[in-house]
mmCIF file of C-alpha atoms in Angstrom:
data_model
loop_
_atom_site.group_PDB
_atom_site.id
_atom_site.type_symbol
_atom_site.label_atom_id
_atom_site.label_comp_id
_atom_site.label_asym_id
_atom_site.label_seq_id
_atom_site.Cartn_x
_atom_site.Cartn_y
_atom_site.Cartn_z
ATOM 1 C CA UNK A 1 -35.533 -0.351 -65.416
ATOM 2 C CA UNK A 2 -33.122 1.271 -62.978
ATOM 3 C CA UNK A 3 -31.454 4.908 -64.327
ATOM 4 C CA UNK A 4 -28.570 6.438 -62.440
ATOM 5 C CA UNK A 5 -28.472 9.688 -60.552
ATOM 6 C CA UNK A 6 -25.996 11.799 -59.215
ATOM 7 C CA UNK A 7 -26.231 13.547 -55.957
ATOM 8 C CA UNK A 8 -23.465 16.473 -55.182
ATOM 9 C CA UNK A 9 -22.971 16.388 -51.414
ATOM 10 C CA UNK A 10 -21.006 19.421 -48.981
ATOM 11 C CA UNK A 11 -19.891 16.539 -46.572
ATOM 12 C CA UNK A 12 -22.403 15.399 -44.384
ATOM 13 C CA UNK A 13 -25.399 17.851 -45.993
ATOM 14 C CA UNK A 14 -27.170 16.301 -48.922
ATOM 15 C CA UNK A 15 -28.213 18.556 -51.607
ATOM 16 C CA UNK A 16 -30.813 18.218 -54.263
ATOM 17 C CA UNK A 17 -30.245 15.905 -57.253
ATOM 18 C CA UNK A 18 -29.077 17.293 -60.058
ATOM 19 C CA UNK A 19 -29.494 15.697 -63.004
ATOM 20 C CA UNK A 20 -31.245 12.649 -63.983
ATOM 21 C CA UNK A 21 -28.479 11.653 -66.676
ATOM 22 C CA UNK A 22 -24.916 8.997 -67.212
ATOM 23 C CA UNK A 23 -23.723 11.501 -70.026
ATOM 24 C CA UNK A 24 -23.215 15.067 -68.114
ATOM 25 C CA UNK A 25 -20.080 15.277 -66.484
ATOM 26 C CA UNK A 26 -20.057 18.009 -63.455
ATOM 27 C CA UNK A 27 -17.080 20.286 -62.251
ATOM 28 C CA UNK A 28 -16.444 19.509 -58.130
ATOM 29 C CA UNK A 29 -14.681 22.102 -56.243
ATOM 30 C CA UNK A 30 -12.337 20.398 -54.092
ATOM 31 C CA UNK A 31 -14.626 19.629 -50.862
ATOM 32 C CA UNK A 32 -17.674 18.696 -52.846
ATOM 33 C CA UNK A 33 -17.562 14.778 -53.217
ATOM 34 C CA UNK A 34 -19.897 13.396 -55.886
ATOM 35 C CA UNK A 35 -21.610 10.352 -55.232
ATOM 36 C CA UNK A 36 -23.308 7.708 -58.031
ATOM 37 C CA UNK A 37 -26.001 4.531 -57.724
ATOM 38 C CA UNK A 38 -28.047 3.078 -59.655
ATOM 39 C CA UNK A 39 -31.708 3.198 -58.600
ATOM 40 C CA UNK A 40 -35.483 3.039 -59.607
ATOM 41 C CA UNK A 41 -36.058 6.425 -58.035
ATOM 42 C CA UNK A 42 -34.983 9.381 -56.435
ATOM 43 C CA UNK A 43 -36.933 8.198 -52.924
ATOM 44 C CA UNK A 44 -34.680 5.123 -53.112
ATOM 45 C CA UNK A 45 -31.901 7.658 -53.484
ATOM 46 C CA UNK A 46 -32.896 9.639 -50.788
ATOM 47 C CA UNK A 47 -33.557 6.528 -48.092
ATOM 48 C CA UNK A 48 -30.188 5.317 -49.624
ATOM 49 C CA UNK A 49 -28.034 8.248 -48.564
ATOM 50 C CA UNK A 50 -30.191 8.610 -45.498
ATOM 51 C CA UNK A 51 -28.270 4.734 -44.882
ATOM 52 C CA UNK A 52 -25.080 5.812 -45.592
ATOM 53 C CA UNK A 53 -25.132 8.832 -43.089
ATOM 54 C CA UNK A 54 -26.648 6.447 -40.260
ATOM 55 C CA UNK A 55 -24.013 3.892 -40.881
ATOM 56 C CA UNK A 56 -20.901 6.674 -40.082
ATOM 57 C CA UNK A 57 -22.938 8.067 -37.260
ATOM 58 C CA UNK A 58 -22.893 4.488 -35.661
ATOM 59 C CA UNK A 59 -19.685 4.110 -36.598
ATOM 60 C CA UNK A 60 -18.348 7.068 -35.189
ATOM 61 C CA UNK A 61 -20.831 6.373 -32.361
ATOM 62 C CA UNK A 62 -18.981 2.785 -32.163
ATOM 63 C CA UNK A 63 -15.368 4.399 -32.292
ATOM 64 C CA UNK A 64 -16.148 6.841 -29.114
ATOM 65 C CA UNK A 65 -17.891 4.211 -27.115
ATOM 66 C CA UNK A 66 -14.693 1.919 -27.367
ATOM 67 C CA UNK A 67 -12.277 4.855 -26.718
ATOM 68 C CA UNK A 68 -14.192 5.583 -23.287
ATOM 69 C CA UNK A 69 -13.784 1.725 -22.466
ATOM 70 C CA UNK A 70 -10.299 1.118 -23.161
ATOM 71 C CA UNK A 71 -8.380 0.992 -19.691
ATOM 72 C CA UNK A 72 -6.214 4.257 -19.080
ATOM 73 C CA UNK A 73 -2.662 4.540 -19.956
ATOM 74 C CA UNK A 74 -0.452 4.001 -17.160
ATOM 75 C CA UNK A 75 1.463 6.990 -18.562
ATOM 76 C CA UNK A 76 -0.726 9.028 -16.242
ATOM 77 C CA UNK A 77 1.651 10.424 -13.761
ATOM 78 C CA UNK A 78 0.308 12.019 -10.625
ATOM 79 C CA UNK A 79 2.290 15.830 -9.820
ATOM 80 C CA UNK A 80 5.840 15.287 -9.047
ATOM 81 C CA UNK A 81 6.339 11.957 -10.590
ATOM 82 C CA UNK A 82 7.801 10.812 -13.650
ATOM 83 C CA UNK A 83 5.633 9.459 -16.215
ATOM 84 C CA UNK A 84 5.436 5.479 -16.554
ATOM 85 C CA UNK A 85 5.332 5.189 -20.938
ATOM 86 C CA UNK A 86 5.630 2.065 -21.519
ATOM 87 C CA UNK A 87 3.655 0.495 -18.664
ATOM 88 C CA UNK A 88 6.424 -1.203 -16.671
ATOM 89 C CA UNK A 89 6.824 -1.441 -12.712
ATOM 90 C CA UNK A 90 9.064 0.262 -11.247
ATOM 91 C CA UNK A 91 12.394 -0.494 -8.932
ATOM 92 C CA UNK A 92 13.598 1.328 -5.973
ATOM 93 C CA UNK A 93 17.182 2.013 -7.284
ATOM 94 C CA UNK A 94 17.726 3.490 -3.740
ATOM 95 C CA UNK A 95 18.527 -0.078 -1.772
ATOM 96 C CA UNK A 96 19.655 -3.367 -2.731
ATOM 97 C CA UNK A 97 18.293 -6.697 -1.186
ATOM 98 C CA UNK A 98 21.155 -8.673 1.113
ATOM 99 C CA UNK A 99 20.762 -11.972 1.987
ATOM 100 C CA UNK A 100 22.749 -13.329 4.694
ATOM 101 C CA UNK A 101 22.895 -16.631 6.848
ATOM 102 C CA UNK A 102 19.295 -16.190 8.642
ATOM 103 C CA UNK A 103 18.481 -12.801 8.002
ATOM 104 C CA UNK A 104 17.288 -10.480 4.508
ATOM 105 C CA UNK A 105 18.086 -6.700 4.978
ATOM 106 C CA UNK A 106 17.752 -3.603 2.350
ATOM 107 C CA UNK A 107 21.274 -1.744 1.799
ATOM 108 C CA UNK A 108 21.748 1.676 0.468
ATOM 109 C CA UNK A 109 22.929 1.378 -3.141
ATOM 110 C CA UNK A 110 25.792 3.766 -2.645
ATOM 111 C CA UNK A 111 27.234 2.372 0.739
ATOM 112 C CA UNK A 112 30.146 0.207 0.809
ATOM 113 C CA UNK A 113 31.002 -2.919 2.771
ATOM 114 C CA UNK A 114 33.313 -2.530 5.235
ATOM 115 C CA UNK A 115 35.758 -5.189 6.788
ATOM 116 C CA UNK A 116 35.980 -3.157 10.235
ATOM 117 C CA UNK A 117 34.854 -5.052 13.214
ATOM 118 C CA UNK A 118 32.594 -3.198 15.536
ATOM 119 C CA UNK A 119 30.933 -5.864 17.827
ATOM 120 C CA UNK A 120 30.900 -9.377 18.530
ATOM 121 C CA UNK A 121 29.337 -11.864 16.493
ATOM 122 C CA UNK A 122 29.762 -8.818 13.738
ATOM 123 C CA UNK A 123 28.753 -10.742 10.387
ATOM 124 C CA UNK A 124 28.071 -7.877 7.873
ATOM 125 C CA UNK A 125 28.918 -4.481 7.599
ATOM 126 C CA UNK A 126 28.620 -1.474 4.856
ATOM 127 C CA UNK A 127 29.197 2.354 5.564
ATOM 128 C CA UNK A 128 28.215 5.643 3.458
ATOM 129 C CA UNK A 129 30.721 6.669 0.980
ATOM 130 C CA UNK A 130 31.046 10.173 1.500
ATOM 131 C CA UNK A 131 30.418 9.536 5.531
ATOM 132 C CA UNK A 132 31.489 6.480 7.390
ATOM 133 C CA UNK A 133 29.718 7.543 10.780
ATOM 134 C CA UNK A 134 26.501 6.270 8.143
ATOM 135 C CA UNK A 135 27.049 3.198 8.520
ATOM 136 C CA UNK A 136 24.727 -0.503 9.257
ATOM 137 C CA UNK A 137 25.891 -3.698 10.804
ATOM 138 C CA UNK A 138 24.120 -7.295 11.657
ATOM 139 C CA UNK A 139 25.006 -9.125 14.880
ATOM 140 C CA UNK A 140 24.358 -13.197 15.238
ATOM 141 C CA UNK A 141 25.380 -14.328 18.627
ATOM 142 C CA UNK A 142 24.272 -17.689 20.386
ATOM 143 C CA UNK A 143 21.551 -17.296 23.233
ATOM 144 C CA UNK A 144 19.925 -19.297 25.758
ATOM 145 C CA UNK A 145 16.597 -16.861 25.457
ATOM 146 C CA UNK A 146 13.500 -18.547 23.581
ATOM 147 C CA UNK A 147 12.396 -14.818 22.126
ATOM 148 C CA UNK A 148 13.594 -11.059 22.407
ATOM 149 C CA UNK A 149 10.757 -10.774 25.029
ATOM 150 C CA UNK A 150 12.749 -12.755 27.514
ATOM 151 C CA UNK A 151 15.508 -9.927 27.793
ATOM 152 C CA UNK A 152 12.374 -8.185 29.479
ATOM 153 C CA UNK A 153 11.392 -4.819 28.016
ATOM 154 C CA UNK A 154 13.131 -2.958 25.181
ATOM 155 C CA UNK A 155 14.544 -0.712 27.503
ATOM 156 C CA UNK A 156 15.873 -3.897 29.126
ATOM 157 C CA UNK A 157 17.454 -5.578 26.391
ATOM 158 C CA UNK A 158 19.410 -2.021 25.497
ATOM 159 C CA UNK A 159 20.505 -1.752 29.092
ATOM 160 C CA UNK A 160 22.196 -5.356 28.009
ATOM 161 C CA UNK A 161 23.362 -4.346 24.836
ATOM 162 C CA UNK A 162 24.667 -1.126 25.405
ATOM 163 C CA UNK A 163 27.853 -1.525 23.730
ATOM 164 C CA UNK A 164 26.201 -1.477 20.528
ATOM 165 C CA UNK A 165 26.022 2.590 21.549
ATOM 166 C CA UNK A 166 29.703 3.441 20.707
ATOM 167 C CA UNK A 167 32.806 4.469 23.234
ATOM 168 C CA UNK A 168 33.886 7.805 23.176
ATOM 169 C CA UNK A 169 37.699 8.712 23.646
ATOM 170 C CA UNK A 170 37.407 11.117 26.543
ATOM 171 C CA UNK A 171 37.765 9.629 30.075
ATOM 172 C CA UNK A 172 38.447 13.051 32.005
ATOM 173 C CA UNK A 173 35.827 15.144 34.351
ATOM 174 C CA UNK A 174 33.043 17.377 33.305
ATOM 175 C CA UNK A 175 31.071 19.910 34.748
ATOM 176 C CA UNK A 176 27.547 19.952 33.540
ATOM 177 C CA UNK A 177 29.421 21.280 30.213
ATOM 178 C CA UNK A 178 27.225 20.897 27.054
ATOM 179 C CA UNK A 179 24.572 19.731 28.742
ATOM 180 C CA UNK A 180 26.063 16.410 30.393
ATOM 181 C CA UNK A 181 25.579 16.310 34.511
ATOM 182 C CA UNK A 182 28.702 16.412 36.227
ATOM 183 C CA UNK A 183 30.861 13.551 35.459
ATOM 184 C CA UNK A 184 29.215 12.042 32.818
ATOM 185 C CA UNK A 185 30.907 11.599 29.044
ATOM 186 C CA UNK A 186 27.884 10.358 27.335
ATOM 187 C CA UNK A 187 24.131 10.184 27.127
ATOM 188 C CA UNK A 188 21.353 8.218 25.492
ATOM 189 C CA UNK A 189 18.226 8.908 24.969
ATOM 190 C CA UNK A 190 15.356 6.538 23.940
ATOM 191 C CA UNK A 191 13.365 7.958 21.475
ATOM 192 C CA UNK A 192 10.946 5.452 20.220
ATOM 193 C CA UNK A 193 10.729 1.694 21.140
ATOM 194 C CA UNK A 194 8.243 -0.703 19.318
ATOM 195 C CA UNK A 195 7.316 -4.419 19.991
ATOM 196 C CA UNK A 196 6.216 -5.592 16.352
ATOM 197 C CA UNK A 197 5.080 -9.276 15.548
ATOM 198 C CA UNK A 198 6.360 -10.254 11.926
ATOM 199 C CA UNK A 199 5.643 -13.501 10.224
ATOM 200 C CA UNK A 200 5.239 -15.050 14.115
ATOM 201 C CA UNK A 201 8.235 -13.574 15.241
ATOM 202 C CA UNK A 202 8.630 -10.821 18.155
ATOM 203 C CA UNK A 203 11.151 -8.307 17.130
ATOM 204 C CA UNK A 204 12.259 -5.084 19.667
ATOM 205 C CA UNK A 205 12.881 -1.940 17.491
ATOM 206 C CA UNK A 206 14.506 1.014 19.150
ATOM 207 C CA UNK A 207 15.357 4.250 18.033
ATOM 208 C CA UNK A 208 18.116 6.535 20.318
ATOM 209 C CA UNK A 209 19.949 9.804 20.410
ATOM 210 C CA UNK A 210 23.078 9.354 21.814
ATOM 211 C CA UNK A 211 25.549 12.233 22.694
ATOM 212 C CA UNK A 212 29.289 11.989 23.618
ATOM 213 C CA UNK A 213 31.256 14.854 25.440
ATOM 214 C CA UNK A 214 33.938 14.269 22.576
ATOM 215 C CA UNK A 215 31.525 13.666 19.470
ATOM 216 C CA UNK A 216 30.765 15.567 16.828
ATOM 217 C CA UNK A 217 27.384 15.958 14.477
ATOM 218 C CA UNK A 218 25.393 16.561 17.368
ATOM 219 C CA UNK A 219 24.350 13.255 18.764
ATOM 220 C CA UNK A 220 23.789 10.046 16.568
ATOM 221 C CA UNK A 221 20.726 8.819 15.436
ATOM 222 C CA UNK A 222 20.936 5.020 16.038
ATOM 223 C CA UNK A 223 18.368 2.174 15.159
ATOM 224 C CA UNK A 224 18.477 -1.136 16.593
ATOM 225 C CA UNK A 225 15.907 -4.235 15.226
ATOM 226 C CA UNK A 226 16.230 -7.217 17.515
ATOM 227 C CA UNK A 227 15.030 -10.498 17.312
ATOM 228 C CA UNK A 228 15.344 -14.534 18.957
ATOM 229 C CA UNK A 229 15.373 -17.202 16.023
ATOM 230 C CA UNK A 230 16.646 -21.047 16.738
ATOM 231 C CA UNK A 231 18.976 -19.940 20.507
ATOM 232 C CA UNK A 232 20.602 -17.083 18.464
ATOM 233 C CA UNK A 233 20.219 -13.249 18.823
ATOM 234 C CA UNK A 234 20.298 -11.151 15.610
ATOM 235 C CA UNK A 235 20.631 -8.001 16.103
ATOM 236 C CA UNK A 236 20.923 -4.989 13.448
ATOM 237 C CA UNK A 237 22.245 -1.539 13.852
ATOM 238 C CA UNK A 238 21.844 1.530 11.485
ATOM 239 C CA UNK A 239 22.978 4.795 12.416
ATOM 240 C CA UNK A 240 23.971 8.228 11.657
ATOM 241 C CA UNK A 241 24.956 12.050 12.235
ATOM 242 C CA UNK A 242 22.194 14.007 14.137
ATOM 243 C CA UNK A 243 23.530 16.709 11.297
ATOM 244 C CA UNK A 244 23.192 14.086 8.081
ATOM 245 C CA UNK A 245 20.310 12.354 9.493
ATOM 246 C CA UNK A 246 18.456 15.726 8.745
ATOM 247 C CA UNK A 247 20.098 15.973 5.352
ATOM 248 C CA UNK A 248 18.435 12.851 3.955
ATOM 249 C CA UNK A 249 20.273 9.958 5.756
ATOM 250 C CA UNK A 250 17.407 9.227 7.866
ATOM 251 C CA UNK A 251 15.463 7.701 4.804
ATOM 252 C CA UNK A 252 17.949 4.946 4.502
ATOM 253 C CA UNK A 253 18.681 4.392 8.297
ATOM 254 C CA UNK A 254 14.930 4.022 8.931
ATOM 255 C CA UNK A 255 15.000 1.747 5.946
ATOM 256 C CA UNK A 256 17.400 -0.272 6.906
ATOM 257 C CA UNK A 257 16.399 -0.923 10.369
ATOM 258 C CA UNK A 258 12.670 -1.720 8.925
ATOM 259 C CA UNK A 259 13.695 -3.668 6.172
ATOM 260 C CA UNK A 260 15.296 -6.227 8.580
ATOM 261 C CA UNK A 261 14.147 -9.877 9.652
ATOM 262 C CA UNK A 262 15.259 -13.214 9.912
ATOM 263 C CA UNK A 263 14.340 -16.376 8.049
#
């Protein structure tokens, strides 16, 4: 015949039974939970709670195990970032993809276009806002060259393209003043030339300081990307103040310039 007994428990520690009884009713203090079964005998009571104890360990042994599995939040934000919450790439609100007839290029967000022609063969243009000596253009002119390598060395090609360096106003004399040799109204400086190979095409990518004996800012910091695609020469140009460029306009020059290529 199987009798009930009641077991008091603090929790997790099991005390000793009580009574052996269905008609005494005990008073709990508020974390004392009072547990009932019907059994045979207070062993089988004993192995029975035993049971119930095991079964929340493993469960809680369950819970932890699945919490150390689960892949971490992409919330986690390294110092100096912004955290990710809900999980979702995110976009470089600093530059906007252009497409044009042959050619993809990355514009600043906050520069303008700009319906001044520069250059020859001048097919897009945007400047800064708050500076228009910031400013990008793209060149497409017709050649009879197979690649840029055929205009000889990078130093070659800017020799040939020189007028993508700016004019200057001034036309008188000078004597060696601001650093210019005698006679001379302008200098350029090459300050980095690369010869990258992108997607099988050879592209020339210079960067130069020029100077004028009537300019302002400094110098200018100009970047030229050059390429030959299908007998015509693209050629892009992003440049600004020697002044700016160390303000935070070199980020989107550089960007510019790198972000170009043709199709």
């Amino acid at each position: 015949m199987a009798s009930t007994s009641c077991f008091l428990h603090h929790h997790t520690t099991l005390s000793t039974p009580v009574a052996r009884t269905t008609t005494n009713l005990l008073s709990l203090k508020p974390n004392q939970l009072l547990i009932c079964r019907a059994q045979k005998q207070q062993v089988e009571a004993i192995e029975s709670s035993d049971a119930v104890v095991s079964r929340r360990l493993a469960l809680t042994l369950l819970v932890g195990a699945a919490a150390v599995a689960t892949k971490v939040s992409p919330a986690d934000a390294a110092y100096g970032e912004s955290a990710n919450i809900f999980g979702k790439p995110k976009t470089n609100t600093d530059f906007k993809p252009y497409s044009g007839e042959g050619f993809k290029i990355e514009v600043p967000a906050k520069w303008n276009p700009s319906s001044e022609k520069e250059f020859p063969g001048q097919v897009l243009r945007y400047e800064d806002n708050f500076d228009a000596s910031s400013n990008l253009s793209v060149t497409i002119t017709p050649t009879d060259k197979k690649t840029i390598t055929d205009y000889g060395s990078p130093e070659d090609f800017l020799s040939k393209v020189d007028y993508l360096l700016g004019k200057q106003a001034y036309f008188g004399k000078t004597d060696s003043e601001g650093g210019f040799e005698s006679g001379a109204v302008a200098s350029a400086n090459v300050l980095e030339t690369s010869t990258p190979v992108v997607g099988g095409t050879q592209y020339y990518y210079l960067s130069v300081l020029t100077r004028t004996a009537d300019g302002d800012e400094g110098g200018k910091h100009q970047l030229i990307t050059a390429a030959v695609k299908d007998g015509k020469l693209y050629i892009c140009k992003a440049q600004a103040g020697d002044k700016r460029w160390f303000k935070g306009a070199k980020k989107f020059v550089e960007n510019v310039a790198t972000s170009f290529s043709v199709a």
